[in-house]
XYZ file of C-alpha atoms in Angstrom:
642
model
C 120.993 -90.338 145.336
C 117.253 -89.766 144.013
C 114.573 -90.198 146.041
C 112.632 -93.791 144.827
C 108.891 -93.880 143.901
C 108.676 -97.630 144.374
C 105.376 -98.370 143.084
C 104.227 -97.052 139.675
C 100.697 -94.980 139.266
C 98.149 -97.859 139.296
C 95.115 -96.206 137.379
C 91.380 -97.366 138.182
C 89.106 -96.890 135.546
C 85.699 -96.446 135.610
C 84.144 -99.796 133.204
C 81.408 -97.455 131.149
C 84.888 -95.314 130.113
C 86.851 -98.385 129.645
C 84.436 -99.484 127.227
C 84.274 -96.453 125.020
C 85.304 -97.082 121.314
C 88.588 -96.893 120.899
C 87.797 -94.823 117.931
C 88.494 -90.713 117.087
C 86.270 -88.710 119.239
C 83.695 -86.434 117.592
C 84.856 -82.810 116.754
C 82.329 -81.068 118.661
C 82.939 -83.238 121.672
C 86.291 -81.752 122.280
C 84.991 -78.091 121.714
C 82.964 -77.839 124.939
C 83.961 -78.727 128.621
C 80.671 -79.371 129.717
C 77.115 -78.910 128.988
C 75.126 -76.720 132.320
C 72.091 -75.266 133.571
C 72.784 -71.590 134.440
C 69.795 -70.666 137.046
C 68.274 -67.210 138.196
C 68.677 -66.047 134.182
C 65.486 -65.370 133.298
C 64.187 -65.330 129.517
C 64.653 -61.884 127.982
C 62.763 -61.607 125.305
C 63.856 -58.781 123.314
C 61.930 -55.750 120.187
C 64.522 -54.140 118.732
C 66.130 -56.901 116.961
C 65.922 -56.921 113.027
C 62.449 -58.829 111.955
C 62.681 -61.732 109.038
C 59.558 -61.208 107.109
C 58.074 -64.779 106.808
C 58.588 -64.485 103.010
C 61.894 -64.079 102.978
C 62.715 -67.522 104.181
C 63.630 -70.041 101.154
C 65.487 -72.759 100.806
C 68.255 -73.705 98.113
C 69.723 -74.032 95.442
C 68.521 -70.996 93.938
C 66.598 -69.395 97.486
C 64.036 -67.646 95.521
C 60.892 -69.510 96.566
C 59.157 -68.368 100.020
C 58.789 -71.692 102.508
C 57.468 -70.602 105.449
C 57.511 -74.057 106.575
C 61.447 -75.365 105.771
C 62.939 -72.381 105.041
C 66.094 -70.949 105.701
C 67.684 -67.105 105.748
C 71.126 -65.937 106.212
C 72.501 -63.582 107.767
C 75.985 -62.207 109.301
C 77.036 -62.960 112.962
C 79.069 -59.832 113.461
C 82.305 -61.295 114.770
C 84.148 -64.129 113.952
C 82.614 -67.524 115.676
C 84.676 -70.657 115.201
C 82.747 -74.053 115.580
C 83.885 -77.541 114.541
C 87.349 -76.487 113.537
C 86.517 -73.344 111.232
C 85.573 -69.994 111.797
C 82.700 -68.775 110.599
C 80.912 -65.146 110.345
C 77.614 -66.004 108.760
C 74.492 -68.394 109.791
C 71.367 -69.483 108.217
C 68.492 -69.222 110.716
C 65.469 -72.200 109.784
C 61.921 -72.204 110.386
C 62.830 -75.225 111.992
C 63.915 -74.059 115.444
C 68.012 -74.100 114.984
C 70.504 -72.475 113.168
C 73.233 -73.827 110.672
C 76.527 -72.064 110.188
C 77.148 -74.108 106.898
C 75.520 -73.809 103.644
C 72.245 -75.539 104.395
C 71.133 -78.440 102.392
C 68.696 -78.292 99.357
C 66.000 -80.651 101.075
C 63.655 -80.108 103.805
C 65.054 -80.788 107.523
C 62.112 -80.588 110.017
C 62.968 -84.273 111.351
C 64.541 -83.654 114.477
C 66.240 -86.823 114.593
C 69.242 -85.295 111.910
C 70.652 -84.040 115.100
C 71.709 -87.717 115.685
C 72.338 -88.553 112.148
C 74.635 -88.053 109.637
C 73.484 -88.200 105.752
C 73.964 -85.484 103.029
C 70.751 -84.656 103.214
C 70.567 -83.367 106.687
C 72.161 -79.979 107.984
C 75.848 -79.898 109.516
C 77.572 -77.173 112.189
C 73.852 -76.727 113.469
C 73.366 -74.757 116.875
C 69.322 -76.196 117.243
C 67.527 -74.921 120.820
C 64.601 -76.719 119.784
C 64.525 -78.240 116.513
C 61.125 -80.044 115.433
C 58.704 -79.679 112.676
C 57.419 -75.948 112.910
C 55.837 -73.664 110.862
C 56.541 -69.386 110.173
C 52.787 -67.987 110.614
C 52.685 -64.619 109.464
C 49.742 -62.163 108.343
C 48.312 -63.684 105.825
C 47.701 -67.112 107.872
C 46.446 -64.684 110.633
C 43.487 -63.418 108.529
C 42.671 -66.328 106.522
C 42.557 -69.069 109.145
C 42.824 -67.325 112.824
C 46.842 -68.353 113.478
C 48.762 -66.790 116.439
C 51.389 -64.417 113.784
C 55.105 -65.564 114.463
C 58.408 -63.172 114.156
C 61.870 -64.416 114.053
C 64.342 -62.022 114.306
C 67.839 -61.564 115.474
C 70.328 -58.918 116.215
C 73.982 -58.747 117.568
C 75.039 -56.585 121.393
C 77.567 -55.776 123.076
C 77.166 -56.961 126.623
C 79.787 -56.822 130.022
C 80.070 -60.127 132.292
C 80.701 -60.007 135.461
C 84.452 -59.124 135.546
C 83.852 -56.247 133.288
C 84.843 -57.534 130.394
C 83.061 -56.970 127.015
C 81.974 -59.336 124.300
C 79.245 -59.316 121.403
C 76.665 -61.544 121.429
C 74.441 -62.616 118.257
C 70.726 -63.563 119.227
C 68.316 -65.115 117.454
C 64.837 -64.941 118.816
C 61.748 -67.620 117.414
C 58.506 -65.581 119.216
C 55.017 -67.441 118.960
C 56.244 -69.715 116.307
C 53.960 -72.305 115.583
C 55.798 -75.592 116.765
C 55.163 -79.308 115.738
C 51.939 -77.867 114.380
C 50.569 -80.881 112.912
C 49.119 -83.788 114.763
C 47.009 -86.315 113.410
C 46.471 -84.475 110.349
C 45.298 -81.358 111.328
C 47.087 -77.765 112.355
C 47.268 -77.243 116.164
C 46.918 -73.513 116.476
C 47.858 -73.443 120.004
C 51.151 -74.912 119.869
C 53.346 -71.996 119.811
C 56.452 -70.883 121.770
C 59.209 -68.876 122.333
C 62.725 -69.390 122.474
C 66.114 -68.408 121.891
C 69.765 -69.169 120.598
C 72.824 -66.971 121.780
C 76.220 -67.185 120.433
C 79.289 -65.350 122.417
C 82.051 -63.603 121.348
C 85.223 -66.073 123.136
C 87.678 -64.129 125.536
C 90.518 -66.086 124.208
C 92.941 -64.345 122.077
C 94.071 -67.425 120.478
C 90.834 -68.972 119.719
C 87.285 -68.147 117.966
C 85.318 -69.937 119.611
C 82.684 -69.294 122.322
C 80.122 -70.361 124.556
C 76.487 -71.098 123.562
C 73.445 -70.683 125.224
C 69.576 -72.010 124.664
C 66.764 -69.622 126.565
C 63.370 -70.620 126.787
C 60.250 -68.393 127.091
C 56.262 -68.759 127.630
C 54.035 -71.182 125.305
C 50.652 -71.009 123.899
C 48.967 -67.985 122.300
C 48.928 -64.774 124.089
C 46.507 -62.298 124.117
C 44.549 -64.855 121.988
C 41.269 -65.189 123.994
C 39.502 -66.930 120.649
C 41.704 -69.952 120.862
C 40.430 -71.821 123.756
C 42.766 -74.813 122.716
C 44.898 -75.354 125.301
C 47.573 -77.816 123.400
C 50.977 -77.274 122.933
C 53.178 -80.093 121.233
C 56.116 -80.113 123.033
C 57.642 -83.324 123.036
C 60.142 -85.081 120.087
C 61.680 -81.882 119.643
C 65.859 -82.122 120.190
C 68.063 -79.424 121.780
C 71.907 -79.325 121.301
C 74.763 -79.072 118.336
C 75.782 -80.763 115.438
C 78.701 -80.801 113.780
C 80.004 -82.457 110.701
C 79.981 -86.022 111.160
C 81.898 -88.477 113.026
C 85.717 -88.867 112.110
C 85.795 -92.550 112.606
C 82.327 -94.571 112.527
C 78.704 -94.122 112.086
C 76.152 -91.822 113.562
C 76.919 -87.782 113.706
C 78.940 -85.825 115.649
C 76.072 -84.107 118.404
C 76.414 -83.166 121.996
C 72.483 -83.027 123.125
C 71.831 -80.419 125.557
C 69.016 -81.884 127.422
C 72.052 -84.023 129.230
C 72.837 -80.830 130.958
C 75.032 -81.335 134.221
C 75.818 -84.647 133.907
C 78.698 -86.573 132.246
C 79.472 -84.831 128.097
C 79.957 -88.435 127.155
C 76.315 -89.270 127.701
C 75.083 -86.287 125.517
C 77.506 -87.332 122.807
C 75.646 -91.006 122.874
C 72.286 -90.213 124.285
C 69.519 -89.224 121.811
C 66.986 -88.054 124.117
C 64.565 -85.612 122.806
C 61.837 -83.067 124.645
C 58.811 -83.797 126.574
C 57.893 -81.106 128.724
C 58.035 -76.905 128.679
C 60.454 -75.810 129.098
C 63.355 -78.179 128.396
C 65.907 -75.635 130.943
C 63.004 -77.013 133.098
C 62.061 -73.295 133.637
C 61.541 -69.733 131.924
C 64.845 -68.524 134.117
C 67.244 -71.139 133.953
C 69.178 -71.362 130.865
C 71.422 -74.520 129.097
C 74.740 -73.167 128.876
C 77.743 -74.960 126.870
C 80.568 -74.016 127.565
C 83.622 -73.431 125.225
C 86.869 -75.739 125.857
C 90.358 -73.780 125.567
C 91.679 -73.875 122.550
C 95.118 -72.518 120.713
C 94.260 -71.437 117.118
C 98.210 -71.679 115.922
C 99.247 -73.662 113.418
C 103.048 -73.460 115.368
C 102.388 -74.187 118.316
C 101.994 -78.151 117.230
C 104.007 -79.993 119.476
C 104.400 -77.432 121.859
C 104.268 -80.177 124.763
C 101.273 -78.359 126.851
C 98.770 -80.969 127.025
C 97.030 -79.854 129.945
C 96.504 -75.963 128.049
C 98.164 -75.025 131.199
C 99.432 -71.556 129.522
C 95.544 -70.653 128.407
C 93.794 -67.557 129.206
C 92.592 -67.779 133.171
C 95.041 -71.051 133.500
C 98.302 -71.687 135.553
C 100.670 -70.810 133.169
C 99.112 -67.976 131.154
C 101.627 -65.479 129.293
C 104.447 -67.469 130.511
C 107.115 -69.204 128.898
C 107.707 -72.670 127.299
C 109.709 -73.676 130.246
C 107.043 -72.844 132.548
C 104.450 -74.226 131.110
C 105.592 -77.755 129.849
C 105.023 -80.163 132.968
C 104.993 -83.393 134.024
C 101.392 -83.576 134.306
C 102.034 -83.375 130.514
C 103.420 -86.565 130.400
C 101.100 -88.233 133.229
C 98.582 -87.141 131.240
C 100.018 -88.335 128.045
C 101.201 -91.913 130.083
C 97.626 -92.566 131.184
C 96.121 -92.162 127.966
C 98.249 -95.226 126.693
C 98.083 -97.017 129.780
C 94.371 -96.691 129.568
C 93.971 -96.763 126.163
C 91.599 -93.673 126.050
C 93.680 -91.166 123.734
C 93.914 -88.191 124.079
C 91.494 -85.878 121.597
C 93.185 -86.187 118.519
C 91.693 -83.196 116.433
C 93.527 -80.527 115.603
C 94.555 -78.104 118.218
C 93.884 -79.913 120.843
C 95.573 -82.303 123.644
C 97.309 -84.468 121.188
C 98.064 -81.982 118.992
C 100.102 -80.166 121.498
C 101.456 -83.722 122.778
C 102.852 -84.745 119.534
C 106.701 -83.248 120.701
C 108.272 -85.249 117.922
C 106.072 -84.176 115.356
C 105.638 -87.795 113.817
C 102.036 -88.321 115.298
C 100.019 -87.445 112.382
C 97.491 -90.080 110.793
C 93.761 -89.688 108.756
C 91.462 -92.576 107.586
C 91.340 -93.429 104.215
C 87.890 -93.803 102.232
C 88.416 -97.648 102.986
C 88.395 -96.619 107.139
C 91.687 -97.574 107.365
C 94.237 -95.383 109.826
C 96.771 -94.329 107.419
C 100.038 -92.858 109.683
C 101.558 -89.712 108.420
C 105.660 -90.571 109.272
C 107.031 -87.783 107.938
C 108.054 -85.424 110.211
C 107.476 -82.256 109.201
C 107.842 -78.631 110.332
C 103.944 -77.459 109.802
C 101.371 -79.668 110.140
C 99.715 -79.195 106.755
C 102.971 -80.266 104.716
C 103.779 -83.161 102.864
C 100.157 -84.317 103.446
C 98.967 -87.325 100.732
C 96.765 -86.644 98.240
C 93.595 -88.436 99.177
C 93.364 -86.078 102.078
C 91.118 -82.985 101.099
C 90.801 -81.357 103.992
C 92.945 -80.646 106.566
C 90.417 -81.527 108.973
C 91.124 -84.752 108.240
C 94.207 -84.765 109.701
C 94.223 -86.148 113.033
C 97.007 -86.152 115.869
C 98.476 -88.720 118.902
C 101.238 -88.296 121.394
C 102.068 -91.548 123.132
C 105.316 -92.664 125.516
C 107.891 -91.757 123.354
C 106.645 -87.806 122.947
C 106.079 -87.859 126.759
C 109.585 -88.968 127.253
C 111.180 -86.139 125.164
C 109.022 -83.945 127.449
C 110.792 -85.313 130.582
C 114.400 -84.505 128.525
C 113.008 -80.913 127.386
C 112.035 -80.171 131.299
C 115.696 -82.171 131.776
C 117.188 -79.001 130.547
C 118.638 -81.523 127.678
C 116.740 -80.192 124.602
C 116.164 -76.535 123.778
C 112.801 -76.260 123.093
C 109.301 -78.234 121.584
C 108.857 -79.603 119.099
C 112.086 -81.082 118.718
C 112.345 -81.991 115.334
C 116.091 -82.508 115.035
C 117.788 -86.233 114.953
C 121.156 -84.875 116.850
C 120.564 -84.512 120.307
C 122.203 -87.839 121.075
C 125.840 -88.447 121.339
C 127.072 -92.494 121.463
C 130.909 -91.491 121.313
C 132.770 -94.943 120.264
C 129.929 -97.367 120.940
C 129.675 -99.678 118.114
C 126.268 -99.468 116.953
C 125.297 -102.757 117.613
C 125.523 -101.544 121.101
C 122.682 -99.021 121.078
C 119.274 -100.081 123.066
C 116.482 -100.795 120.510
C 114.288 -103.441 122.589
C 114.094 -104.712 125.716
C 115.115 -107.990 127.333
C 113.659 -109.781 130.260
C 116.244 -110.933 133.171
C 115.757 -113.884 135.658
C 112.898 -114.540 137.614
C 112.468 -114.778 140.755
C 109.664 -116.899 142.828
C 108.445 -114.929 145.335
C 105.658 -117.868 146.175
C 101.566 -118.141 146.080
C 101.745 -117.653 142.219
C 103.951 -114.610 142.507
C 106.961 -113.763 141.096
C 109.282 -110.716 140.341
C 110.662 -109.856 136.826
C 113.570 -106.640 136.343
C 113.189 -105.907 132.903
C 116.445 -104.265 131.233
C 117.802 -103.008 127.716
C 119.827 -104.813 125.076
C 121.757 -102.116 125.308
C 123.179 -98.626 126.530
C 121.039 -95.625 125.669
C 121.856 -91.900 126.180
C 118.584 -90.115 125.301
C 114.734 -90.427 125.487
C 113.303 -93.930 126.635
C 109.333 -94.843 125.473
C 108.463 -98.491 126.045
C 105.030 -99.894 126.103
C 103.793 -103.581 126.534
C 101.324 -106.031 128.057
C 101.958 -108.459 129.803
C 99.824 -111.767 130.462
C 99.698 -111.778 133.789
C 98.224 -109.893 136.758
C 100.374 -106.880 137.559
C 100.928 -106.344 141.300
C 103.475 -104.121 141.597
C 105.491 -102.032 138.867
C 108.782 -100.558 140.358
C 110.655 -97.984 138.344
C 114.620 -98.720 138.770
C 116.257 -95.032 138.443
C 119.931 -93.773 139.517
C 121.111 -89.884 139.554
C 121.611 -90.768 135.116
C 118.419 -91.368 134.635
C 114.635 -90.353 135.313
C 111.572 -92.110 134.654
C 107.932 -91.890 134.622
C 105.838 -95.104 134.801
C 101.728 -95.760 135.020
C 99.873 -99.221 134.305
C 96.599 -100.331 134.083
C 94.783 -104.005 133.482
C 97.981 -105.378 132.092
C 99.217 -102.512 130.183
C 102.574 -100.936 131.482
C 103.645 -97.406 129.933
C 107.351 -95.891 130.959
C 108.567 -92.692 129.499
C 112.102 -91.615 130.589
C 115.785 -89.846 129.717
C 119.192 -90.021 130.470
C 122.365 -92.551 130.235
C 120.891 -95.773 130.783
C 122.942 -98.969 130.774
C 121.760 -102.507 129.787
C 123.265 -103.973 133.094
C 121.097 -102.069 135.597
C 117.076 -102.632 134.627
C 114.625 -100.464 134.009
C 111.673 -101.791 136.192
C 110.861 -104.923 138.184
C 107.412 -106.010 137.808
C 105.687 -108.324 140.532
C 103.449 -109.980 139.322
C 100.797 -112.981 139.948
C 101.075 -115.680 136.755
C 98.245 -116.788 135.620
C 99.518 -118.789 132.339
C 102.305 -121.376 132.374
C 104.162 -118.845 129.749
C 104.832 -115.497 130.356
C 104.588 -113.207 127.524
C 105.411 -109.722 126.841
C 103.113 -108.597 123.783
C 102.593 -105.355 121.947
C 106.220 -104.420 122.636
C 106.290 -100.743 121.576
C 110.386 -99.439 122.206
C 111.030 -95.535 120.819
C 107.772 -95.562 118.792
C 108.652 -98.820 116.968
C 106.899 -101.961 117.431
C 109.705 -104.532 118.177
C 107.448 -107.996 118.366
C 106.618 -110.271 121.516
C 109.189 -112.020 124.337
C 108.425 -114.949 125.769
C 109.632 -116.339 129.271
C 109.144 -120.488 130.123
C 107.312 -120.681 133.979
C 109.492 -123.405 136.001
C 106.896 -124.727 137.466
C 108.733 -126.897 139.923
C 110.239 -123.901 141.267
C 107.166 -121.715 141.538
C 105.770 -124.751 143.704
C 108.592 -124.487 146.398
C 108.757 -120.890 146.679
C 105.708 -121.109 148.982
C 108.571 -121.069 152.185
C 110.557 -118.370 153.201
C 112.810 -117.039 150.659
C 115.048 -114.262 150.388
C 116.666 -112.928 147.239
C 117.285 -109.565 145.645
C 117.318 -108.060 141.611
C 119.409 -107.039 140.005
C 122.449 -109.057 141.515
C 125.010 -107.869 140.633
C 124.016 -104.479 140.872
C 125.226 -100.815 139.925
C 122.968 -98.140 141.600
C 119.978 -100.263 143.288
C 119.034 -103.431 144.485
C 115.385 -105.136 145.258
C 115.337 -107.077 148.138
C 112.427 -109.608 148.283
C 111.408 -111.641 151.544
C 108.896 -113.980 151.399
C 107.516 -114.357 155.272
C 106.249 -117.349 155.683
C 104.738 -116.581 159.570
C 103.766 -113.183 160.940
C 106.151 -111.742 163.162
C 109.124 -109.209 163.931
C 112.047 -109.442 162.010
C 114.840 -107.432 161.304
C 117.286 -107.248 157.218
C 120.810 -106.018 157.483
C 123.581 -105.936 155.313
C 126.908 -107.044 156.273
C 130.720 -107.061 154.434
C 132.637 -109.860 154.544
C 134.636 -109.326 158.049
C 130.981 -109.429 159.416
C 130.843 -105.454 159.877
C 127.219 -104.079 160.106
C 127.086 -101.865 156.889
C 123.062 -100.755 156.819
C 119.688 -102.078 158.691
C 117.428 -101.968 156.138
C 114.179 -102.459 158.771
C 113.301 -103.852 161.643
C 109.397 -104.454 162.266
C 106.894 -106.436 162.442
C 105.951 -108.337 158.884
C 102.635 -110.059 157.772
C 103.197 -113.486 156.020
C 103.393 -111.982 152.535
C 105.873 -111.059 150.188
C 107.680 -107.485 151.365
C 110.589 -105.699 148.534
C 112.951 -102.900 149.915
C 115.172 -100.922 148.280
C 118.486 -100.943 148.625
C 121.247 -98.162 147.434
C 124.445 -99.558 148.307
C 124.832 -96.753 151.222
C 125.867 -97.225 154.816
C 124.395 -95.877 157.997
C 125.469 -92.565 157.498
C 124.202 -92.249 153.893
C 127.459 -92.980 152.200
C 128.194 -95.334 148.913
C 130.217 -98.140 150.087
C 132.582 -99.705 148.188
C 132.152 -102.198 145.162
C 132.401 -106.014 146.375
C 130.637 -108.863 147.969
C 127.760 -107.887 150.429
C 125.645 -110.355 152.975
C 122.414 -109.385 153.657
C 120.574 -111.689 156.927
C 116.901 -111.634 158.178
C 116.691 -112.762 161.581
C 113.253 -113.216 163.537
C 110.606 -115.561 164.392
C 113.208 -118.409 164.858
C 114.567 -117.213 161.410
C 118.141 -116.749 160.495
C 119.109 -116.916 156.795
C 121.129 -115.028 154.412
C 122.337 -114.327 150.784
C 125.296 -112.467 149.273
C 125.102 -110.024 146.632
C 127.676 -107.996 144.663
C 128.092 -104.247 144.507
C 129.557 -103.467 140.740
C 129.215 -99.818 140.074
């Protein structure tokens, strides 16, 4: 007989992450882990990169026209650098202190603020250490008007890390660019710095994309004894990336980098810009974000590793599917619902992977609508509709139902994932009318001070995977998950949210759970009722209040009665004291102490297998079950049907 978890994961949430939109996350959000400061790396400012003459910087459509001031150039990255979803081998470095691996926009972009925003005008898939309103000096302003000559240049290495291991690098290098030069109307000389942008090569064979780093050097002019001004306009710049807009909602998809160490939520909210030199807070300390794991295969949709558990460096690595599908997998997948956090839904990532059943796809349609995509096809990109253009509109969820066809894959009772095929159940002669497709509430029981216990079962038998999802109206105490050597299930709440994914032969006269819970309506309703991904509407269950009134005495009852595998036994205490539960047969024969100890005045549930003292079933009939202590002696029968 299995071993019984008898309460469910309870998950505490933090409230600011409760609160979140429900909504898609940004792209870029899911490409990095986390955004740090990497100390004791001090700014190497480099010669022998290739120089952009200030006149070749232009901007579109036609690029023929110097602007020193807006201007962009392009050049090649050499190696293949994926960012929001693509892959990319090109960037256009701007006057403006960042770089954009799209096409830049026609318009000027020196307002730093774009980072934030989303409009046609401004710049997408921008890398920006410190974007702000700067201008290219070169010769020409030198001799006319006394400015501090700028260079931008850029080059590509091949560098080791620590392990050994090799990787390019593409660096592009602003030196004594004139930044936020103008202040109330007139050209601030003195404002010049130097920084850098660095884009690595990733390690992952699967994936394109790699870290990024921001360096910062010295400011104000060097070797410039004529200027004696001493100002350098530093602040209302922005640091960070951009990517192409949000999927879901307003503002633009942007991690800022001056949130560096702390939670990557706040620099996907915060809009924070620069005050002081230099915003790594010092010449050798560089902000470092770094690349999430990613699988760049279109087959391995579905492939039930949710946790990236068989990435490079990870648990799993180079092993196979059976190794590295889990069931943190599904606790990961369960608390997502539970929570109602989802997992990242872009391509490629956690839901991607968690969608098992392949029937998770879904976009928004021009109206913001979620359209779902319920075809279940073998490649993600077929039988898409027509209004979606791009494929990176196609988004991805796993919920109960995928994480209980994990559970049957790691069951040994499907093949492999995705499974995509309608056949691995087998009903034999049931009629059909038979088959489980909801769930049904039994009887309550009052377990007293507002509490009371509810099993919940099927309407009928089922013989393959099990995902149920509801809320309930009422404060969930306890959730108890009822298995027996058939079946196996997986169960997590939270608020009033309760999430089960299982498998196996389950039968509608033995339930599934038994909630406990503490009523806070005079109905009790089930809502949101979601059974094998299909909503199935509400149940409702009338409170007898009369009876919840008198259960504030001892009682003593158990669910399910009859019973097949297990039984709950509930005792109300109604004094502190010792006491000892047995079970009996019906010549009065000791069959099992279930405890004997000292009890609180509360309600107490154990769990009873139908087993004797020595661990063996006994046999199917009519069982007494006593507690005795603290002047108590009372008892109830139950019946043993398996």
């Amino acid at each position: 007989m299995k071993k019984f978890l008898l309460s469910a994961i309870m998950i505490a949430v933090i409230a600011v992450i409760v609160n979140l939109p429900q909504t898609a996350i940004a792209q870029v959000f899911g490409e990095f882990n986390n955004i740090t400061l990497v100390e004791n790396k001090p700014y190497d400012e480099f010669t022998d990169g290739t120089v952009i003459p200030a006149s070749a910087f232009s901007l579109g459509p036609n690029f023929n026209e110097t602007n020193k001031k807006d201007g962009y150039y392009r050049v090649n990255l050499g190696f293949d650098f994926e960012f929001n979803g693509e892959i990319f081998n090109q960037a256009w470095i701007s006057v403006n202190g960042y770089i954009t691996l799209s096409p830049p926009p026609y318009l000027p972009s020196p307002n730093p603020q774009a980072l934030f925003l989303d409009a046609n005008s401004y710049p997408t898939n921008v890398v920006a250490p410190f974007w702000g309103d700067h201008y290219y000096r070169d010769e020409t302003d030198f001799f006319t008007n006394g400015y501090v000559v700028s260079e931008i240049s850029y080059k590509t290495i091949s560098e080791f890390d620590s392990t050994g291991v090799e990787r390019k690098v593409f660096i592009v290098q602003w030196k004594d660019l004139n930044i936020n030069y103008r202040l109330d109307d007139e050209d601030v000389k003195s404002s010049v710095a130097n920084f850098q942008v660095r884009l690595y090569e990733s390690y992952d064979e699967y994936s394109k994309q790699g870290d990024i780093e921001f360096a910062y050097g010295s400011i104000g002019p060097r070797n410039r004894p004529d200027i004696t001004d001493t100002r350098v306009i530093t602040r209302g710049a922005v640091a960070g990336i951009k990517g192409e807009g949000k999927i879901v909602g307003e503002g633009a998809d942007f991690l800022n980098g001056l949130l560096f160490d702390q939670d990557i939520e706040l620099a996907s909210t915060r809009t924070d810009v620069t005050q002081n030199w230099q915003p790594s807070t010092g010449s050798d300390k560089r902000i470092l974000f770094t690349a999430s794991i990613r699988f760049n295969v279109a087959e391995w949709w579905g492939d039930g590793d949710v946790d990236f558990s068989k990435a490079i460096g990870n648990k799993h690595y180079n092993m196979p599917q059976s190794r590295f599908v889990t069931v943190n997998d599904v606790r990961l997948i369960l608390k997502s619902v539970a929570t109602g956090i989802p997992l990242d839904p872009v391509r490629r990532r956690a839901a991607y992977h968690g969608d098992v059943n392949h029937n998770g796809r879904y976009y928004y349609n021009t109206a913001g609508e979620k359209v779902n995509i319920t075809r279940r096809s073998k490649v993600f990109t077929d039988d898409l509709p027509n209004e979606i253009s791009s494929i990176k509109q196609v988004l991805f969820e796993a919920n109960e139902y995928d994480a209980a066809w994990i559970l049957r894959y790691i069951g040994a009772r499907i093949v492999e994932l995705p499974w995509l095929l309608d056949t691995s159940v087998n009903y034999g002669k049931l009629a059909a009318e038979e088959h489980a497709n909801h769930i049904k509430l039994g009887n309550i029981t009052y377990l007293g001070n507002g509490s009371v216990q509810l099993p919940i079962y099927l309407n009928g038998t089922l013989n393959q995977a099990l995902g149920i999802r509801f809320n309930v109206n009422a404060d969930i105490l306890d959730v108890i998950k009822y298995e027996s050597d058939a079946t196996n299930i997986m169960v997590m709440s939270n608020a009033n949210t309760i999430v089960l994914s299982g498998d196996g032969k389950f039968s509608n006269t033995d339930p599934v759970l038994i909630l406990t819970l503490r009523l806070t309506d005079a109905d009790l309703n089930l809502t949101n009722i979601r059974f094998n991904d299909n909503e199935v509407g509400d149940l409702n269950l009338v409170v007898n209040t009369i009876e919840k009134g008198e259960a504030t005495a001892l009682t003593l009852s158990n669910t399910p009665n009859p019973f097949a595998e297990n039984t709950l036994i509930n005792v109300n205490i109604a004094q502190s004291g010792n006491y000892s539960l047995s079970v009996y047969d019906l010549q009065g024969n000791l069959v099992k102490e279930i405890f004997n100890e000292d009890l609180t005045a509360d309600v107490h549930s154990y769990m009873w297998n139908g087993s004797d003292m020595n661990g063996k079933n006994v046999a199917n009939g009519v069982y007494i079950y006593k507690l005795r202590g603290s002047g108590v002696n009372v008892s109830e029968t139950m019946i043993l049907n398996r």
